[in-house]
Amino acid sequence: FLTPLPEGVLTSILTMNLFVILLDRLGSFGTIAIKKILIPLILCILLGSLITIKIGNKYNNIQDIDKNFNIVSKENIEGKLVYTVTQRGNGGLITSKLTIKDEKVIAFEVLSQNETKDYYKKVEDADYINKLLENQETIEEVDTISGATISSRTLKKTIINTLKDLKVKK
C-alpha cells in the first residue's frame, strides 16, 4: 500500500533502519546481561507493533476508489436508481446502465464498448452479465471468463463499484 512497487522491500528496509540503534544495543549485550537486554527488547517490540498498527489503520480506513470507474449520471426513476457509468476495460471505456432497486442491481445493460470483438463475444456467449446479477451477494467469487479475463473483470468491477457508491451515499 505504501509504494506503487509490487514488493515491500523498500518499506521493510526503511522500517528496519529505524531499529538499528536498538538492535545494536541488543547485540552489544550478548547473552551476559539478560536484564539489560529486556528493556531495549520490549521497547523494540512495542515500537514495531505501534508502527505496524499505525500504518495498518491508516490504509485500512481508506475506501478503495477505482480510478478506472466514473459515474456519468444518476437518476431516480419510479423508485429505482438508474446509474450510467464507465469502467475502463481492455479496449477502452465500457459504458453501462445499471438499474438498482432495494440495493440490488435488477438490470444491467452495456451501452457501448470498444473491447476486442472475439473477447466480448465470449462474455456474451457465456451469459456473464446474468451470472453477475444472479450472484450479487457473492460477486467477488464469480470467476472471470477464460480468454476474456479483462472484459469480464471490468463488468464485475462495474457492479461492485456502483453498489459501493450506493452504500457510501447512504
PDB file of C-alpha atoms in Angstrom:
ATOM      1  CA  PHE A   1       0.000   0.000   0.000  1.00  0.00           C
ATOM      2  CA  LEU A   2       2.853   2.385   0.676  1.00  0.00           C
ATOM      3  CA  THR A   3       4.563   2.189  -2.688  1.00  0.00           C
ATOM      4  CA  PRO A   4       3.440   1.539  -6.237  1.00  0.00           C
ATOM      5  CA  LEU A   5       6.020  -1.245  -6.397  1.00  0.00           C
ATOM      6  CA  PRO A   6       4.796  -4.844  -6.204  1.00  0.00           C
ATOM      7  CA  GLU A   7       7.177  -5.668  -3.363  1.00  0.00           C
ATOM      8  CA  GLY A   8       7.656  -4.274   0.100  1.00  0.00           C
ATOM      9  CA  VAL A   9      11.466  -4.353   0.114  1.00  0.00           C
ATOM     10  CA  LEU A  10      11.863  -0.577   0.175  1.00  0.00           C
ATOM     11  CA  THR A  11       9.430  -0.173   3.044  1.00  0.00           C
ATOM     12  CA  SER A  12      10.910  -3.044   5.038  1.00  0.00           C
ATOM     13  CA  ILE A  13      14.485  -1.701   4.688  1.00  0.00           C
ATOM     14  CA  LEU A  14      13.441   1.766   5.814  1.00  0.00           C
ATOM     15  CA  THR A  15      11.454   0.352   8.732  1.00  0.00           C
ATOM     16  CA  MET A  16      14.321  -1.843   9.902  1.00  0.00           C
ATOM     17  CA  ASN A  17      16.697   1.140   9.690  1.00  0.00           C
ATOM     18  CA  LEU A  18      14.574   2.724  12.428  1.00  0.00           C
ATOM     19  CA  PHE A  19      15.534  -0.156  14.726  1.00  0.00           C
ATOM     20  CA  VAL A  20      19.312  -0.099  14.090  1.00  0.00           C
ATOM     21  CA  ILE A  21      20.113   1.678  17.357  1.00  0.00           C
ATOM     22  CA  LEU A  22      18.038  -0.738  19.418  1.00  0.00           C
ATOM     23  CA  LEU A  23      19.359  -3.801  17.584  1.00  0.00           C
ATOM     24  CA  ASP A  24      22.963  -2.607  18.036  1.00  0.00           C
ATOM     25  CA  ARG A  25      22.346  -2.164  21.725  1.00  0.00           C
ATOM     26  CA  LEU A  26      20.843  -5.636  21.997  1.00  0.00           C
ATOM     27  CA  GLY A  27      23.781  -7.158  20.123  1.00  0.00           C
ATOM     28  CA  SER A  28      26.367  -5.440  22.301  1.00  0.00           C
ATOM     29  CA  PHE A  29      24.982  -7.031  25.460  1.00  0.00           C
ATOM     30  CA  GLY A  30      25.216 -10.531  24.048  1.00  0.00           C
ATOM     31  CA  THR A  31      23.992 -13.228  26.395  1.00  0.00           C
ATOM     32  CA  ILE A  32      25.697 -11.847  29.501  1.00  0.00           C
ATOM     33  CA  ALA A  33      23.159  -9.335  30.845  1.00  0.00           C
ATOM     34  CA  ILE A  34      19.600 -10.535  30.195  1.00  0.00           C
ATOM     35  CA  LYS A  35      18.140  -7.819  32.443  1.00  0.00           C
ATOM     36  CA  LYS A  36      19.850  -5.064  30.436  1.00  0.00           C
ATOM     37  CA  ILE A  37      18.544  -6.549  27.168  1.00  0.00           C
ATOM     38  CA  LEU A  38      14.961  -6.737  28.397  1.00  0.00           C
ATOM     39  CA  ILE A  39      14.190  -3.004  28.280  1.00  0.00           C
ATOM     40  CA  PRO A  40      15.520  -2.398  24.710  1.00  0.00           C
ATOM     41  CA  LEU A  41      13.830  -5.626  23.542  1.00  0.00           C
ATOM     42  CA  ILE A  42      10.450  -4.587  24.951  1.00  0.00           C
ATOM     43  CA  LEU A  43      10.939  -1.109  23.507  1.00  0.00           C
ATOM     44  CA  CYS A  44      11.771  -2.597  20.100  1.00  0.00           C
ATOM     45  CA  ILE A  45       8.689  -4.845  20.138  1.00  0.00           C
ATOM     46  CA  LEU A  46       6.406  -2.003  21.238  1.00  0.00           C
ATOM     47  CA  LEU A  47       7.809   0.374  18.626  1.00  0.00           C
ATOM     48  CA  GLY A  48       7.444  -2.236  15.866  1.00  0.00           C
ATOM     49  CA  SER A  49       3.888  -3.033  16.937  1.00  0.00           C
ATOM     50  CA  LEU A  50       2.960   0.649  17.109  1.00  0.00           C
ATOM     51  CA  ILE A  51       4.306   1.332  13.613  1.00  0.00           C
ATOM     52  CA  THR A  52       2.520  -1.726  12.205  1.00  0.00           C
ATOM     53  CA  ILE A  53      -0.799  -0.785  13.798  1.00  0.00           C
ATOM     54  CA  LYS A  54      -0.500   2.862  12.749  1.00  0.00           C
ATOM     55  CA  ILE A  55       0.249   2.020   9.111  1.00  0.00           C
ATOM     56  CA  GLY A  56      -2.387  -0.712   9.048  1.00  0.00           C
ATOM     57  CA  ASN A  57      -5.115   1.565  10.398  1.00  0.00           C
ATOM     58  CA  LYS A  58      -4.187   4.374   8.036  1.00  0.00           C
ATOM     59  CA  TYR A  59      -4.586   2.245   4.938  1.00  0.00           C
ATOM     60  CA  ASN A  60      -7.448   0.123   6.243  1.00  0.00           C
ATOM     61  CA  ASN A  61      -9.750   3.147   6.569  1.00  0.00           C
ATOM     62  CA  ILE A  62      -9.263   4.366   3.010  1.00  0.00           C
ATOM     63  CA  GLN A  63     -12.117   3.491   0.667  1.00  0.00           C
ATOM     64  CA  ASP A  64     -10.716   1.734  -2.332  1.00  0.00           C
ATOM     65  CA  ILE A  65     -11.515   4.128  -5.067  1.00  0.00           C
ATOM     66  CA  ASP A  66     -11.248   2.641  -8.511  1.00  0.00           C
ATOM     67  CA  LYS A  67      -9.714   5.302 -10.730  1.00  0.00           C
ATOM     68  CA  ASN A  68     -10.999   3.457 -13.796  1.00  0.00           C
ATOM     69  CA  PHE A  69     -14.625   3.909 -12.687  1.00  0.00           C
ATOM     70  CA  ASN A  70     -16.690   7.015 -13.345  1.00  0.00           C
ATOM     71  CA  ILE A  71     -20.346   7.834 -12.722  1.00  0.00           C
ATOM     72  CA  VAL A  72     -21.748   9.684 -15.723  1.00  0.00           C
ATOM     73  CA  SER A  73     -25.255  10.162 -14.332  1.00  0.00           C
ATOM     74  CA  LYS A  74     -27.537   9.027 -11.557  1.00  0.00           C
ATOM     75  CA  GLU A  75     -31.316   9.327 -11.727  1.00  0.00           C
ATOM     76  CA  ASN A  76     -34.217   8.282  -9.543  1.00  0.00           C
ATOM     77  CA  ILE A  77     -36.958   6.943 -11.817  1.00  0.00           C
ATOM     78  CA  GLU A  78     -40.104   5.498 -10.221  1.00  0.00           C
ATOM     79  CA  GLY A  79     -38.298   4.434  -7.043  1.00  0.00           C
ATOM     80  CA  LYS A  80     -35.404   2.889  -8.931  1.00  0.00           C
ATOM     81  CA  LEU A  81     -31.908   4.323  -9.165  1.00  0.00           C
ATOM     82  CA  VAL A  82     -30.531   4.345 -12.695  1.00  0.00           C
ATOM     83  CA  TYR A  83     -26.770   4.724 -12.958  1.00  0.00           C
ATOM     84  CA  THR A  84     -24.906   5.404 -16.172  1.00  0.00           C
ATOM     85  CA  VAL A  85     -21.266   4.574 -15.550  1.00  0.00           C
ATOM     86  CA  THR A  86     -17.994   3.972 -17.345  1.00  0.00           C
ATOM     87  CA  GLN A  87     -15.328   1.460 -16.399  1.00  0.00           C
ATOM     88  CA  ARG A  88     -12.026   1.107 -18.242  1.00  0.00           C
ATOM     89  CA  GLY A  89     -11.671  -2.264 -19.916  1.00  0.00           C
ATOM     90  CA  ASN A  90      -9.090  -3.802 -22.229  1.00  0.00           C
ATOM     91  CA  GLY A  91     -10.032  -1.787 -25.319  1.00  0.00           C
ATOM     92  CA  GLY A  92     -11.162   1.415 -23.640  1.00  0.00           C
ATOM     93  CA  LEU A  93     -14.203   2.549 -21.714  1.00  0.00           C
ATOM     94  CA  ILE A  94     -17.235   0.332 -21.301  1.00  0.00           C
ATOM     95  CA  THR A  95     -20.327   2.468 -20.742  1.00  0.00           C
ATOM     96  CA  SER A  96     -23.114   0.711 -18.866  1.00  0.00           C
ATOM     97  CA  LYS A  97     -26.550   1.450 -17.498  1.00  0.00           C
ATOM     98  CA  LEU A  98     -27.476  -0.197 -14.208  1.00  0.00           C
ATOM     99  CA  THR A  99     -30.914  -0.127 -12.614  1.00  0.00           C
ATOM    100  CA  ILE A 100     -30.947  -0.644  -8.848  1.00  0.00           C
ATOM    101  CA  LYS A 101     -33.868  -1.360  -6.565  1.00  0.00           C
ATOM    102  CA  ASP A 102     -33.582  -2.270  -2.879  1.00  0.00           C
ATOM    103  CA  GLU A 103     -29.776  -2.186  -3.104  1.00  0.00           C
ATOM    104  CA  LYS A 104     -29.739  -4.863  -5.832  1.00  0.00           C
ATOM    105  CA  VAL A 105     -28.936  -4.455  -9.487  1.00  0.00           C
ATOM    106  CA  ILE A 106     -32.053  -5.571 -11.334  1.00  0.00           C
ATOM    107  CA  ALA A 107     -30.917  -4.603 -14.838  1.00  0.00           C
ATOM    108  CA  PHE A 108     -27.501  -4.218 -16.436  1.00  0.00           C
ATOM    109  CA  GLU A 109     -27.119  -3.013 -19.999  1.00  0.00           C
ATOM    110  CA  VAL A 110     -23.859  -2.331 -21.821  1.00  0.00           C
ATOM    111  CA  LEU A 111     -24.439   0.823 -23.850  1.00  0.00           C
ATOM    112  CA  SER A 112     -21.069   0.969 -25.608  1.00  0.00           C
ATOM    113  CA  GLN A 113     -17.762  -0.858 -25.524  1.00  0.00           C
ATOM    114  CA  ASN A 114     -14.536  -0.991 -27.507  1.00  0.00           C
ATOM    115  CA  GLU A 115     -13.399  -4.435 -26.458  1.00  0.00           C
ATOM    116  CA  THR A 116     -11.919  -6.815 -28.998  1.00  0.00           C
ATOM    117  CA  LYS A 117     -14.865  -8.417 -30.804  1.00  0.00           C
ATOM    118  CA  ASP A 118     -13.827 -12.014 -30.085  1.00  0.00           C
ATOM    119  CA  TYR A 119     -13.227 -11.337 -26.404  1.00  0.00           C
ATOM    120  CA  TYR A 120     -16.532  -9.587 -25.856  1.00  0.00           C
ATOM    121  CA  LYS A 121     -18.355 -12.316 -27.796  1.00  0.00           C
ATOM    122  CA  LYS A 122     -17.072 -14.811 -25.210  1.00  0.00           C
ATOM    123  CA  VAL A 123     -18.622 -12.657 -22.479  1.00  0.00           C
ATOM    124  CA  GLU A 124     -21.953 -12.571 -24.309  1.00  0.00           C
ATOM    125  CA  ASP A 125     -21.891 -16.297 -25.140  1.00  0.00           C
ATOM    126  CA  ALA A 126     -21.269 -17.195 -21.507  1.00  0.00           C
ATOM    127  CA  ASP A 127     -24.238 -15.051 -20.407  1.00  0.00           C
ATOM    128  CA  TYR A 128     -21.835 -13.494 -17.929  1.00  0.00           C
ATOM    129  CA  ILE A 129     -23.926 -10.442 -17.082  1.00  0.00           C
ATOM    130  CA  ASN A 130     -26.807 -12.632 -15.908  1.00  0.00           C
ATOM    131  CA  LYS A 131     -24.377 -14.698 -13.805  1.00  0.00           C
ATOM    132  CA  LEU A 132     -23.199 -11.493 -12.144  1.00  0.00           C
ATOM    133  CA  LEU A 133     -26.774 -10.355 -11.480  1.00  0.00           C
ATOM    134  CA  GLU A 134     -27.755 -13.742 -10.030  1.00  0.00           C
ATOM    135  CA  ASN A 135     -24.709 -13.876  -7.736  1.00  0.00           C
ATOM    136  CA  GLN A 136     -24.576 -10.311  -6.409  1.00  0.00           C
ATOM    137  CA  GLU A 137     -24.223 -11.393  -2.775  1.00  0.00           C
ATOM    138  CA  THR A 138     -21.084 -13.377  -3.618  1.00  0.00           C
ATOM    139  CA  ILE A 139     -19.958 -11.426  -6.672  1.00  0.00           C
ATOM    140  CA  GLU A 140     -16.291 -11.475  -5.639  1.00  0.00           C
ATOM    141  CA  GLU A 141     -16.333 -15.250  -6.027  1.00  0.00           C
ATOM    142  CA  VAL A 142     -17.734 -15.233  -9.576  1.00  0.00           C
ATOM    143  CA  ASP A 143     -14.969 -16.375 -11.916  1.00  0.00           C
ATOM    144  CA  THR A 144     -13.915 -14.352 -14.892  1.00  0.00           C
ATOM    145  CA  ILE A 145     -14.165 -15.846 -18.359  1.00  0.00           C
ATOM    146  CA  SER A 146     -11.058 -17.521 -19.690  1.00  0.00           C
ATOM    147  CA  GLY A 147      -9.885 -15.749 -22.825  1.00  0.00           C
ATOM    148  CA  ALA A 148     -11.823 -12.595 -21.912  1.00  0.00           C
ATOM    149  CA  THR A 149     -10.480 -12.030 -18.424  1.00  0.00           C
ATOM    150  CA  ILE A 150     -10.138  -8.247 -18.565  1.00  0.00           C
ATOM    151  CA  SER A 151     -13.521  -7.700 -20.232  1.00  0.00           C
ATOM    152  CA  SER A 152     -15.346  -9.932 -17.758  1.00  0.00           C
ATOM    153  CA  ARG A 153     -13.454  -8.476 -14.783  1.00  0.00           C
ATOM    154  CA  THR A 154     -14.427  -4.993 -15.971  1.00  0.00           C
ATOM    155  CA  LEU A 155     -18.127  -5.885 -15.946  1.00  0.00           C
ATOM    156  CA  LYS A 156     -17.801  -7.388 -12.483  1.00  0.00           C
ATOM    157  CA  LYS A 157     -15.999  -4.267 -11.211  1.00  0.00           C
ATOM    158  CA  THR A 158     -18.745  -2.102 -12.708  1.00  0.00           C
ATOM    159  CA  ILE A 159     -21.361  -3.754 -10.486  1.00  0.00           C
ATOM    160  CA  ILE A 160     -19.084  -3.757  -7.426  1.00  0.00           C
ATOM    161  CA  ASN A 161     -18.155  -0.078  -7.795  1.00  0.00           C
ATOM    162  CA  THR A 162     -21.736   1.011  -8.448  1.00  0.00           C
ATOM    163  CA  LEU A 163     -23.023  -0.812  -5.364  1.00  0.00           C
ATOM    164  CA  LYS A 164     -20.110   0.594  -3.359  1.00  0.00           C
ATOM    165  CA  ASP A 165     -21.102   4.117  -4.426  1.00  0.00           C
ATOM    166  CA  LEU A 166     -24.692   3.406  -3.449  1.00  0.00           C
ATOM    167  CA  LYS A 167     -23.639   2.271   0.042  1.00  0.00           C
ATOM    168  CA  VAL A 168     -21.272   5.223   0.534  1.00  0.00           C
ATOM    169  CA  LYS A 169     -24.008   7.712  -0.327  1.00  0.00           C
ATOM    170  CA  LYS A 170     -26.432   6.258   2.229  1.00  0.00           C
TER     171      LYS A 170
END
